[in-house]
PDB file of C-alpha atoms and ligand atoms in Angstrom:
ATOM      1  CA  MET A   1      14.377  14.570  17.269  1.00 34.00           C
ATOM      2  CA  ALA A   2      11.083  15.099  15.156  1.00 34.00           C
ATOM      3  CA  THR A   3      11.917  18.320  13.884  1.00 33.00           C
ATOM      4  CA  ILE A   4      15.576  17.345  12.750  1.00 34.00           C
ATOM      5  CA  SER A   5      14.179  14.188  10.848  1.00 34.00           C
ATOM      6  CA  THR A   6      11.058  16.066   9.285  1.00 35.00           C
ATOM      7  CA  SER A   7      13.462  19.020   7.842  1.00 34.00           C
ATOM      8  CA  ARG A   8      15.887  16.339   6.569  1.00 37.00           C
ATOM      9  CA  TRP A   9      13.087  14.097   5.157  1.00 41.00           C
ATOM     10  CA  THR A  10      11.303  17.020   3.541  1.00 41.00           C
ATOM     11  CA  LYS A  11      14.444  18.268   1.831  1.00 35.00           C
ATOM     12  CA  ARG A  12      15.838  15.132   0.437  1.00 37.00           C
ATOM     13  CA  GLY A  13      12.438  12.617   0.627  1.00 42.00           C
ATOM     14  CA  LEU A  14       9.340  14.744  -0.292  1.00 43.00           C
ATOM     15  CA  ALA A  15      11.374  17.142  -2.780  1.00 38.00           C
ATOM     16  CA  VAL A  16      12.648  14.108  -4.645  1.00 39.00           C
ATOM     17  CA  THR A  17       9.148  12.238  -4.535  1.00 44.00           C
ATOM     18  CA  VAL A  18       7.599  15.536  -6.008  1.00 42.00           C
ATOM     19  CA  ALA A  19       9.857  15.916  -8.573  1.00 38.00           C
ATOM     20  CA  LEU A  20       9.587  12.154  -9.636  1.00 42.00           C
ATOM     21  CA  ALA A  21       6.050  12.315  -9.679  1.00 42.00           C
ATOM     22  CA  ALA A  22       5.097  14.965 -12.349  1.00 37.00           C
ATOM     23  CA  GLY A  23       1.863  16.188 -11.827  1.00 39.00           C
ATOM     24  CA  LEU A  24       0.954  15.052  -8.589  1.00 43.00           C
ATOM     25  CA  SER A  25       0.254  18.372  -6.442  1.00 46.00           C
ATOM     26  CA  ALA A  26      -2.995  19.884  -6.659  1.00 45.00           C
ATOM     27  CA  ALA A  27      -4.309  23.218  -6.722  1.00 48.00           C
ATOM     28  CA  GLY A  28      -3.843  24.671  -3.460  1.00 51.00           C
ATOM     29  CA  ALA A  29      -3.218  21.614  -1.644  1.00 67.00           C
ATOM     30  CA  ALA A  30      -0.090  22.010   0.768  1.00 77.00           C
ATOM     31  CA  GLU A  31       2.121  18.736   0.692  1.00 86.00           C
ATOM     32  CA  PRO A  32       2.210  17.137   4.210  1.00 94.00           C
ATOM     33  CA  ASP A  33       5.009  17.287   6.267  1.00 95.00           C
ATOM     34  CA  LEU A  34       6.323  14.224   7.969  1.00 96.00           C
ATOM     35  CA  ALA A  35       4.736  15.588  11.172  1.00 97.00           C
ATOM     36  CA  ALA A  36       1.243  15.546   9.510  1.00 97.00           C
ATOM     37  CA  ARG A  37       1.889  12.479   7.460  1.00 98.00           C
ATOM     38  CA  LEU A  38       2.447  10.974  10.940  1.00 98.00           C
ATOM     39  CA  ASP A  39      -0.829  12.168  12.381  1.00 98.00           C
ATOM     40  CA  LEU A  40      -2.728  10.779   9.276  1.00 98.00           C
ATOM     41  CA  LEU A  41      -1.021   7.173   9.956  1.00 98.00           C
ATOM     42  CA  VAL A  42      -2.337   7.378  13.808  1.00 98.00           C
ATOM     43  CA  GLY A  43      -5.695   8.394  12.511  1.00 98.00           C
ATOM     44  CA  ALA A  44      -5.514   5.759  10.172  1.00 98.00           C
ATOM     45  CA  TYR A  45      -5.097   2.650  12.503  1.00 98.00           C
ATOM     46  CA  PRO A  46      -6.496   3.927  15.698  1.00 98.00           C
ATOM     47  CA  GLU A  47      -7.060  -0.009  16.598  1.00 98.00           C
ATOM     48  CA  SER A  48      -3.447   0.166  17.760  1.00 98.00           C
ATOM     49  CA  LEU A  49      -1.688   3.275  17.387  1.00 98.00           C
ATOM     50  CA  SER A  50      -2.061   6.169  19.993  1.00 97.00           C
ATOM     51  CA  GLY A  51       0.236   9.098  19.048  1.00 98.00           C
ATOM     52  CA  VAL A  52       3.711  10.073  18.344  1.00 98.00           C
ATOM     53  CA  GLU A  53       6.185  10.873  20.864  1.00 97.00           C
ATOM     54  CA  GLY A  54       9.797  12.349  19.411  1.00 97.00           C
ATOM     55  CA  ASN A  55      11.017  10.078  17.131  1.00 98.00           C
ATOM     56  CA  ARG A  56       8.405   7.043  18.390  1.00 98.00           C
ATOM     57  CA  LEU A  57       5.167   5.750  17.441  1.00 98.00           C
ATOM     58  CA  VAL A  58       2.988   4.849  20.503  1.00 98.00           C
ATOM     59  CA  PHE A  59       0.764   1.689  20.773  1.00 98.00           C
ATOM     60  CA  ARG A  60      -2.319   1.400  22.410  1.00 97.00           C
ATOM     61  CA  ASP A  61      -1.252  -1.930  23.873  1.00 95.00           C
ATOM     62  CA  GLY A  62       1.344  -0.610  25.952  1.00 94.00           C
ATOM     63  CA  GLY A  63       4.111  -2.528  24.100  1.00 96.00           C
ATOM     64  CA  PRO A  64       7.329  -0.582  23.226  1.00 98.00           C
ATOM     65  CA  PRO A  65       7.237   2.336  21.211  1.00 98.00           C
ATOM     66  CA  LEU A  66       8.497   1.792  17.508  1.00 98.00           C
ATOM     67  CA  GLU A  67      11.272   4.325  16.059  1.00 98.00           C
ATOM     68  CA  ILE A  68       9.889   6.229  13.320  1.00 98.00           C
ATOM     69  CA  ASP A  69      13.055   7.473  11.582  1.00 97.00           C
ATOM     70  CA  ASP A  70      16.213   5.263  11.814  1.00 97.00           C
ATOM     71  CA  GLY A  71      18.406   8.047  10.777  1.00 96.00           C
ATOM     72  CA  LYS A  72      19.950   5.949   7.857  1.00 95.00           C
ATOM     73  CA  ALA A  73      20.121   7.386   3.899  1.00 93.00           C
ATOM     74  CA  LYS A  74      18.460   4.859   1.799  1.00 95.00           C
ATOM     75  CA  ASP A  75      18.455   4.612  -2.299  1.00 94.00           C
ATOM     76  CA  HIS A  76      14.928   3.272  -3.334  1.00 94.00           C
ATOM     77  CA  GLN A  77      16.198  -0.105  -3.210  1.00 92.00           C
ATOM     78  CA  ALA A  78      17.328   0.000   0.299  1.00 94.00           C
ATOM     79  CA  ALA A  79      14.177   1.747   1.453  1.00 95.00           C
ATOM     80  CA  LEU A  80      12.230  -1.323  -0.214  1.00 93.00           C
ATOM     81  CA  ALA A  81      14.535  -3.896   1.688  1.00 93.00           C
ATOM     82  CA  ALA A  82      14.569  -2.385   4.912  1.00 93.00           C
ATOM     83  CA  GLY A  83      12.118   0.606   5.249  1.00 96.00           C
ATOM     84  CA  ASP A  84      11.519   2.482   8.666  1.00 97.00           C
ATOM     85  CA  VAL A  85       8.308   4.110   9.401  1.00 98.00           C
ATOM     86  CA  GLU A  86       9.382   7.424   7.676  1.00 97.00           C
ATOM     87  CA  ASP A  87      10.794   5.797   4.671  1.00 97.00           C
ATOM     88  CA  SER A  88       6.992   3.973   4.262  1.00 97.00           C
ATOM     89  CA  LEU A  89       4.967   7.412   3.814  1.00 97.00           C
ATOM     90  CA  ARG A  90       7.833   9.284   2.021  1.00 94.00           C
ATOM     91  CA  GLN A  91       6.339   8.724  -1.773  1.00 95.00           C
ATOM     92  CA  LEU A  92       3.102  10.521  -1.960  1.00 96.00           C
ATOM     93  CA  TYR A  93       0.319   7.578  -3.805  1.00 97.00           C
ATOM     94  CA  PRO A  94      -1.976   9.534  -6.132  1.00 96.00           C
ATOM     95  CA  LEU A  95      -5.794   9.049  -6.487  1.00 96.00           C
ATOM     96  CA  GLY A  96      -8.290   8.641  -9.126  1.00 95.00           C
ATOM     97  CA  ALA A  97      -9.377   6.782 -12.120  1.00 94.00           C
ATOM     98  CA  CYS A  98      -6.581   7.480 -14.277  1.00 92.00           C
ATOM     99  CA  ASP A  99      -3.361   5.127 -14.772  1.00 87.00           C
ATOM    100  CA  GLY A 100      -0.740   7.500 -15.220  1.00 78.00           C
ATOM    101  CA  LYS A 101       2.663   6.815 -16.237  1.00 82.00           C
ATOM    102  CA  PRO A 102       4.863   6.299 -13.077  1.00 90.00           C
ATOM    103  CA  ALA A 103       8.448   7.787 -12.772  1.00 91.00           C
ATOM    104  CA  VAL A 104      11.451   5.297 -12.380  1.00 92.00           C
ATOM    105  CA  ASP A 105      11.499   3.951  -8.919  1.00 94.00           C
ATOM    106  CA  ASP A 106       8.316   5.695  -8.107  1.00 93.00           C
ATOM    107  CA  ASP A 107       6.424   2.967  -5.862  1.00 94.00           C
ATOM    108  CA  PRO A 108       4.004   4.776  -3.701  1.00 95.00           C
ATOM    109  CA  GLY A 109       3.109   2.168  -0.841  1.00 95.00           C
ATOM    110  CA  ARG A 110       5.592  -0.635  -1.868  1.00 95.00           C
ATOM    111  CA  ILE A 111       7.875   0.705   0.961  1.00 95.00           C
ATOM    112  CA  ARG A 112       6.835  -0.516   4.217  1.00 96.00           C
ATOM    113  CA  SER A 113       7.920  -1.008   7.706  1.00 97.00           C
ATOM    114  CA  ASP A 114       7.853  -4.892   8.460  1.00 96.00           C
ATOM    115  CA  ALA A 115       7.966  -3.816  12.206  1.00 97.00           C
ATOM    116  CA  LEU A 116       4.980  -1.476  11.940  1.00 98.00           C
ATOM    117  CA  MET A 117       3.222  -3.932   9.816  1.00 98.00           C
ATOM    118  CA  MET A 118       3.991  -6.823  12.342  1.00 97.00           C
ATOM    119  CA  ARG A 119       2.532  -4.769  15.134  1.00 98.00           C
ATOM    120  CA  LEU A 120      -0.681  -3.725  13.518  1.00 98.00           C
ATOM    121  CA  TYR A 121      -1.372  -7.412  12.239  1.00 98.00           C
ATOM    122  CA  GLY A 122       0.792  -9.888  13.832  1.00 97.00           C
ATOM    123  CA  LYS A 123       4.495 -11.061  14.252  1.00 96.00           C
ATOM    124  CA  SER A 124       4.346 -14.789  12.474  1.00 96.00           C
ATOM    125  CA  ALA A 125       1.760 -16.776  10.612  1.00 97.00           C
ATOM    126  CA  LYS A 126      -0.151 -18.032  13.238  1.00 97.00           C
ATOM    127  CA  ALA A 127      -0.525 -14.778  14.991  1.00 98.00           C
ATOM    128  CA  VAL A 128      -1.901 -13.070  11.571  1.00 98.00           C
ATOM    129  CA  ALA A 129      -4.183 -16.421  11.253  1.00 98.00           C
ATOM    130  CA  ALA A 130      -5.851 -15.948  14.382  1.00 98.00           C
ATOM    131  CA  ASP A 131      -7.626 -12.756  13.282  1.00 98.00           C
ATOM    132  CA  LEU A 132      -8.389 -14.075   9.738  1.00 98.00           C
ATOM    133  CA  VAL A 133     -12.090 -13.710   9.014  1.00 98.00           C
ATOM    134  CA  ALA A 134     -14.059 -14.980   5.985  1.00 98.00           C
ATOM    135  CA  VAL A 135     -15.122 -12.554   3.364  1.00 98.00           C
ATOM    136  CA  ASP A 136     -17.614 -13.302   0.456  1.00 98.00           C
ATOM    137  CA  TRP A 137     -15.998 -12.615  -2.796  1.00 98.00           C
ATOM    138  CA  PHE A 138     -18.230 -13.055  -6.042  1.00 97.00           C
ATOM    139  CA  GLY A 139     -19.028 -16.702  -5.171  1.00 96.00           C
ATOM    140  CA  GLU A 140     -15.638 -17.390  -3.250  1.00 97.00           C
ATOM    141  CA  THR A 141     -14.650 -17.360   0.513  1.00 98.00           C
ATOM    142  CA  LEU A 142     -11.545 -15.291   1.178  1.00 98.00           C
ATOM    143  CA  ARG A 143      -9.472 -15.039   4.414  1.00 98.00           C
ATOM    144  CA  VAL A 144      -8.905 -11.685   5.410  1.00 98.00           C
ATOM    145  CA  THR A 145      -7.526  -9.959   8.633  1.00 98.00           C
ATOM    146  CA  LYS A 146      -9.994  -8.368  10.785  1.00 98.00           C
ATOM    147  CA  ARG A 147      -7.416  -6.190  12.339  1.00 98.00           C
ATOM    148  CA  GLN A 148      -7.511  -2.556  11.820  1.00 98.00           C
ATOM    149  CA  GLY A 149     -11.162  -2.696   9.642  1.00 98.00           C
ATOM    150  CA  ALA A 150      -9.395  -4.310   6.837  1.00 98.00           C
ATOM    151  CA  ALA A 151     -11.810  -7.043   6.464  1.00 98.00           C
ATOM    152  CA  ALA A 152     -14.870  -4.695   6.880  1.00 98.00           C
ATOM    153  CA  ALA A 153     -13.299  -2.339   4.373  1.00 98.00           C
ATOM    154  CA  LEU A 154     -12.625  -5.094   1.826  1.00 98.00           C
ATOM    155  CA  GLU A 155     -16.587  -5.839   2.306  1.00 98.00           C
ATOM    156  CA  LYS A 156     -17.268  -2.447   1.532  1.00 98.00           C
ATOM    157  CA  VAL A 157     -15.337  -2.763  -1.714  1.00 98.00           C
ATOM    158  CA  ARG A 158     -17.283  -5.750  -2.959  1.00 98.00           C
ATOM    159  CA  ASP A 159     -20.592  -4.325  -1.971  1.00 98.00           C
ATOM    160  CA  ALA A 160     -19.650  -1.459  -4.470  1.00 98.00           C
ATOM    161  CA  LEU A 161     -18.070  -3.412  -7.083  1.00 98.00           C
ATOM    162  CA  ALA A 162     -21.137  -5.854  -7.017  1.00 98.00           C
ATOM    163  CA  GLU A 163     -23.360  -2.997  -8.253  1.00 98.00           C
ATOM    164  CA  LYS A 164     -21.402  -3.007 -11.686  1.00 97.00           C
ATOM    165  CA  PRO A 165     -21.762  -6.867 -12.888  1.00 97.00           C
ATOM    166  CA  GLU A 166     -19.601  -6.163 -15.872  1.00 97.00           C
ATOM    167  CA  LEU A 167     -16.743  -5.892 -13.524  1.00 98.00           C
ATOM    168  CA  LYS A 168     -16.924  -9.609 -12.221  1.00 97.00           C
ATOM    169  CA  ARG A 169     -14.493 -11.155 -14.737  1.00 97.00           C
ATOM    170  CA  TYR A 170     -11.837  -9.044 -13.489  1.00 98.00           C
ATOM    171  CA  LEU A 171     -12.218  -9.546  -9.991  1.00 98.00           C
ATOM    172  CA  ALA A 172     -13.007 -13.477  -9.595  1.00 97.00           C
ATOM    173  CA  PRO A 173     -11.587 -15.772  -9.177  1.00 97.00           C
ATOM    174  CA  SER A 174      -9.134 -14.113  -6.982  1.00 97.00           C
ATOM    175  CA  ALA A 175      -5.669 -15.009  -7.136  1.00 97.00           C
ATOM    176  CA  GLY A 176      -5.378 -15.102  -3.261  1.00 96.00           C
ATOM    177  CA  THR A 177      -5.407 -12.740  -0.014  1.00 97.00           C
ATOM    178  CA  PHE A 178      -3.282 -14.557   3.170  1.00 96.00           C
ATOM    179  CA  ASN A 179       0.099 -15.812   2.213  1.00 94.00           C
ATOM    180  CA  TRP A 180       2.850 -15.690   4.790  1.00 95.00           C
ATOM    181  CA  ARG A 181       5.938 -14.766   2.448  1.00 89.00           C
ATOM    182  CA  LYS A 182       8.823 -12.415   1.682  1.00 87.00           C
ATOM    183  CA  VAL A 183       7.940  -9.887  -1.555  1.00 86.00           C
ATOM    184  CA  SER A 184       9.087 -12.249  -4.658  1.00 79.00           C
ATOM    185  CA  GLY A 185      13.264 -11.871  -4.775  1.00 76.00           C
ATOM    186  CA  ALA A 186      13.173  -9.425  -1.707  1.00 78.00           C
ATOM    187  CA  PRO A 187      14.086  -9.687   1.706  1.00 83.00           C
ATOM    188  CA  ASN A 188      10.856  -7.533   3.088  1.00 88.00           C
ATOM    189  CA  MET A 189       7.415  -8.984   3.977  1.00 92.00           C
ATOM    190  CA  SER A 190       4.305  -9.074   1.373  1.00 93.00           C
ATOM    191  CA  VAL A 191       1.155  -7.294   2.555  1.00 96.00           C
ATOM    192  CA  HIS A 192      -0.402 -10.841   1.950  1.00 96.00           C
ATOM    193  CA  SER A 193       1.850 -12.202   4.939  1.00 97.00           C
ATOM    194  CA  PHE A 194      -0.901 -10.033   7.087  1.00 97.00           C
ATOM    195  CA  GLY A 195      -4.081 -10.807   5.550  1.00 98.00           C
ATOM    196  CA  ALA A 196      -4.540  -7.093   4.108  1.00 98.00           C
ATOM    197  CA  ALA A 197      -3.800  -7.559   0.435  1.00 98.00           C
ATOM    198  CA  ILE A 198      -5.824  -8.911  -2.468  1.00 98.00           C
ATOM    199  CA  ASP A 199      -5.086 -10.128  -5.746  1.00 97.00           C
ATOM    200  CA  LEU A 200      -7.781 -10.046  -8.721  1.00 98.00           C
ATOM    201  CA  ASN A 201      -8.170 -12.494 -11.546  1.00 98.00           C
ATOM    202  CA  THR A 202      -4.854 -13.035 -12.684  1.00 97.00           C
ATOM    203  CA  LYS A 203      -6.190 -13.301 -16.599  1.00 97.00           C
ATOM    204  CA  PHE A 204      -5.686  -9.626 -16.677  1.00 97.00           C
ATOM    205  CA  ALA A 205      -2.500  -8.880 -14.800  1.00 95.00           C
ATOM    206  CA  ASP A 206       0.639  -7.308 -15.519  1.00 93.00           C
ATOM    207  CA  TYR A 207       3.542  -8.137 -13.061  1.00 92.00           C
ATOM    208  CA  TRP A 208       6.719  -6.417 -13.659  1.00 90.00           C
ATOM    209  CA  VAL A 209       9.110  -9.355 -12.325  1.00 86.00           C
ATOM    210  CA  TRP A 210       6.773 -11.955 -15.247  1.00 84.00           C
ATOM    211  CA  SER A 211       7.651  -9.248 -17.539  1.00 87.00           C
ATOM    212  CA  GLY A 212      11.333  -9.829 -17.035  1.00 87.00           C
ATOM    213  CA  GLY A 213      12.150  -6.905 -15.289  1.00 88.00           C
ATOM    214  CA  LYS A 214      14.975  -5.894 -13.264  1.00 88.00           C
ATOM    215  CA  PRO A 215      14.711  -4.000 -10.169  1.00 86.00           C
ATOM    216  CA  GLY A 216      15.362  -0.106 -11.282  1.00 85.00           C
ATOM    217  CA  ARG A 217      14.489  -1.011 -14.973  1.00 88.00           C
ATOM    218  CA  VAL A 218      10.752  -2.634 -15.905  1.00 89.00           C
ATOM    219  CA  PRO A 219       9.226  -2.759 -19.279  1.00 89.00           C
ATOM    220  CA  LYS A 220       6.369  -0.959 -20.069  1.00 87.00           C
ATOM    221  CA  TYR A 221       2.988  -2.592 -20.047  1.00 86.00           C
ATOM    222  CA  ALA A 222      -0.799  -1.386 -20.703  1.00 88.00           C
ATOM    223  CA  ASN A 223      -2.832  -1.631 -17.793  1.00 94.00           C
ATOM    224  CA  LYS A 224      -5.677  -4.073 -18.737  1.00 96.00           C
ATOM    225  CA  TYR A 225      -8.254  -3.571 -15.531  1.00 97.00           C
ATOM    226  CA  PRO A 226     -11.133  -0.951 -15.657  1.00 97.00           C
ATOM    227  CA  LEU A 227     -10.010   2.169 -13.584  1.00 97.00           C
ATOM    228  CA  GLU A 228     -13.490   2.193 -11.838  1.00 97.00           C
ATOM    229  CA  ILE A 229     -12.267  -0.494  -9.941  1.00 98.00           C
ATOM    230  CA  VAL A 230      -9.375   0.879  -8.964  1.00 98.00           C
ATOM    231  CA  GLU A 231     -11.010   4.243  -7.852  1.00 98.00           C
ATOM    232  CA  ILE A 232     -13.543   1.873  -5.731  1.00 98.00           C
ATOM    233  CA  PHE A 233     -10.532   0.287  -3.641  1.00 98.00           C
ATOM    234  CA  GLU A 234      -9.303   3.476  -3.127  1.00 98.00           C
ATOM    235  CA  ARG A 235     -12.066   5.025  -1.898  1.00 98.00           C
ATOM    236  CA  TYR A 236     -11.884   2.309   1.057  1.00 98.00           C
ATOM    237  CA  GLY A 237      -8.363   2.447   1.951  1.00 98.00           C
ATOM    238  CA  PHE A 238      -6.808   0.009  -0.312  1.00 98.00           C
ATOM    239  CA  VAL A 239      -3.656   1.106  -2.740  1.00 98.00           C
ATOM    240  CA  TRP A 240      -3.161  -0.473  -6.262  1.00 97.00           C
ATOM    241  CA  GLY A 241       0.118  -2.128  -7.613  1.00 96.00           C
ATOM    242  CA  GLY A 242      -0.687  -0.455 -10.842  1.00 96.00           C
ATOM    243  CA  ARG A 243       0.356   2.836  -9.704  1.00 96.00           C
ATOM    244  CA  TRP A 244       4.063   1.691  -9.352  1.00 95.00           C
ATOM    245  CA  TYR A 245       6.897   1.482 -11.615  1.00 94.00           C
ATOM    246  CA  HIS A 246       7.715  -1.879 -10.228  1.00 93.00           C
ATOM    247  CA  TYR A 247       3.844  -2.727 -11.464  1.00 94.00           C
ATOM    248  CA  ASP A 248       1.889  -5.350 -10.102  1.00 95.00           C
ATOM    249  CA  THR A 249      -1.827  -4.641 -11.476  1.00 96.00           C
ATOM    250  CA  MET A 250      -3.657  -7.450  -9.951  1.00 97.00           C
ATOM    251  CA  HIS A 251      -2.312  -6.115  -6.289  1.00 97.00           C
ATOM    252  CA  PHE A 252      -4.350  -4.154  -3.875  1.00 98.00           C
ATOM    253  CA  GLU A 253      -3.355  -3.584   0.138  1.00 98.00           C
ATOM    254  CA  TYR A 254      -5.105  -1.689   2.692  1.00 98.00           C
ATOM    255  CA  ARG A 255      -3.126   1.118   3.476  1.00 98.00           C
ATOM    256  CA  PRO A 256      -5.436   3.629   4.845  1.00 98.00           C
ATOM    257  CA  GLU A 257      -2.813   5.965   5.810  1.00 98.00           C
ATOM    258  CA  LEU A 258      -1.619   6.282   2.381  1.00 98.00           C
ATOM    259  CA  ILE A 259      -4.970   7.161   1.155  1.00 98.00           C
ATOM    260  CA  ALA A 260      -5.247   9.797   4.022  1.00 98.00           C
ATOM    261  CA  ILE A 261      -2.108  11.608   2.893  1.00 97.00           C
ATOM    262  CA  ALA A 262      -2.828  11.285  -0.605  1.00 97.00           C
ATOM    263  CA  LYS A 263      -6.243  13.216  -0.060  1.00 96.00           C
ATOM    264  CA  ALA A 264      -4.625  15.824   2.229  1.00 96.00           C
ATOM    265  CA  ALA A 265      -2.338  16.232  -0.593  1.00 96.00           C
ATOM    266  CA  GLY A 266      -4.545  16.350  -3.086  1.00 94.00           C
ATOM    267  CA  ALA A 267      -2.512  14.021  -5.099  1.00 94.00           C
ATOM    268  CA  SER A 268      -4.346  12.839  -8.221  1.00 94.00           C
ATOM    269  CA  ALA A 269      -3.440  10.399 -10.866  1.00 94.00           C
ATOM    270  CA  CYS A 270      -5.633  12.240 -13.305  1.00 91.00           C
ATOM    271  CA  ARG A 271      -3.064  15.224 -14.262  1.00 80.00           C
TER     272      ARG A 271
HETATM  273 ZN1   ZN B   1      -0.537  -9.105  -4.381  1.00 53.10          ZN
END
């Protein structure tokens, strides 16, 4: 089962992703296949995941395993609306202090499995809220999930950013962390629902919806956040919405599996 889904995925998903994302492959680094990406996913969430059995993710809590690949062919909008675990790992996230220009529908991290996120963080606003902790953020107190090490990672981000006082105006006031809601105009859950995302100061934000974009067709923009901020968030497991074709430049979310896969692939935004 896993072998079948890997080969189909490699031919369709990875080949398309690599073709779309110009300049991503690193010298000598092999692109991780689905099996390798799943290993990195399990390693990124040791609190909840214990392994892979065939086409299913296995959880430490003994709850029902979760299907990895539903076998359905999906275009980009369908994958955004109803991504499975395999879909969520398909697009390579590129790392580094460069902003690049994502190709149409290159949205690494925007495809998520709601089912997996709910298993990692909680199935309802109430369940997620029970695990929120206070994180000091440049004079504010933010509520962030302690699950999966997210709040601890954000504290490391904050400590690294605090060494550069000239960045503070971009970081605060934060436009928010926990908010149980769907993605704007979409059927899937925002990572803000799980208390594992942060929006920076909106004053510098560009967002494809505010720019009058339509899915698959969004206006150009010029990023206004210093890229050293991006590099620091990535160092501690967060991906940046500024890397998405459907951009959201104030948005960072905790996706350590995508950072681990990016490192394994040598995926750089600086080529
Ligand atoms: Zn956001």
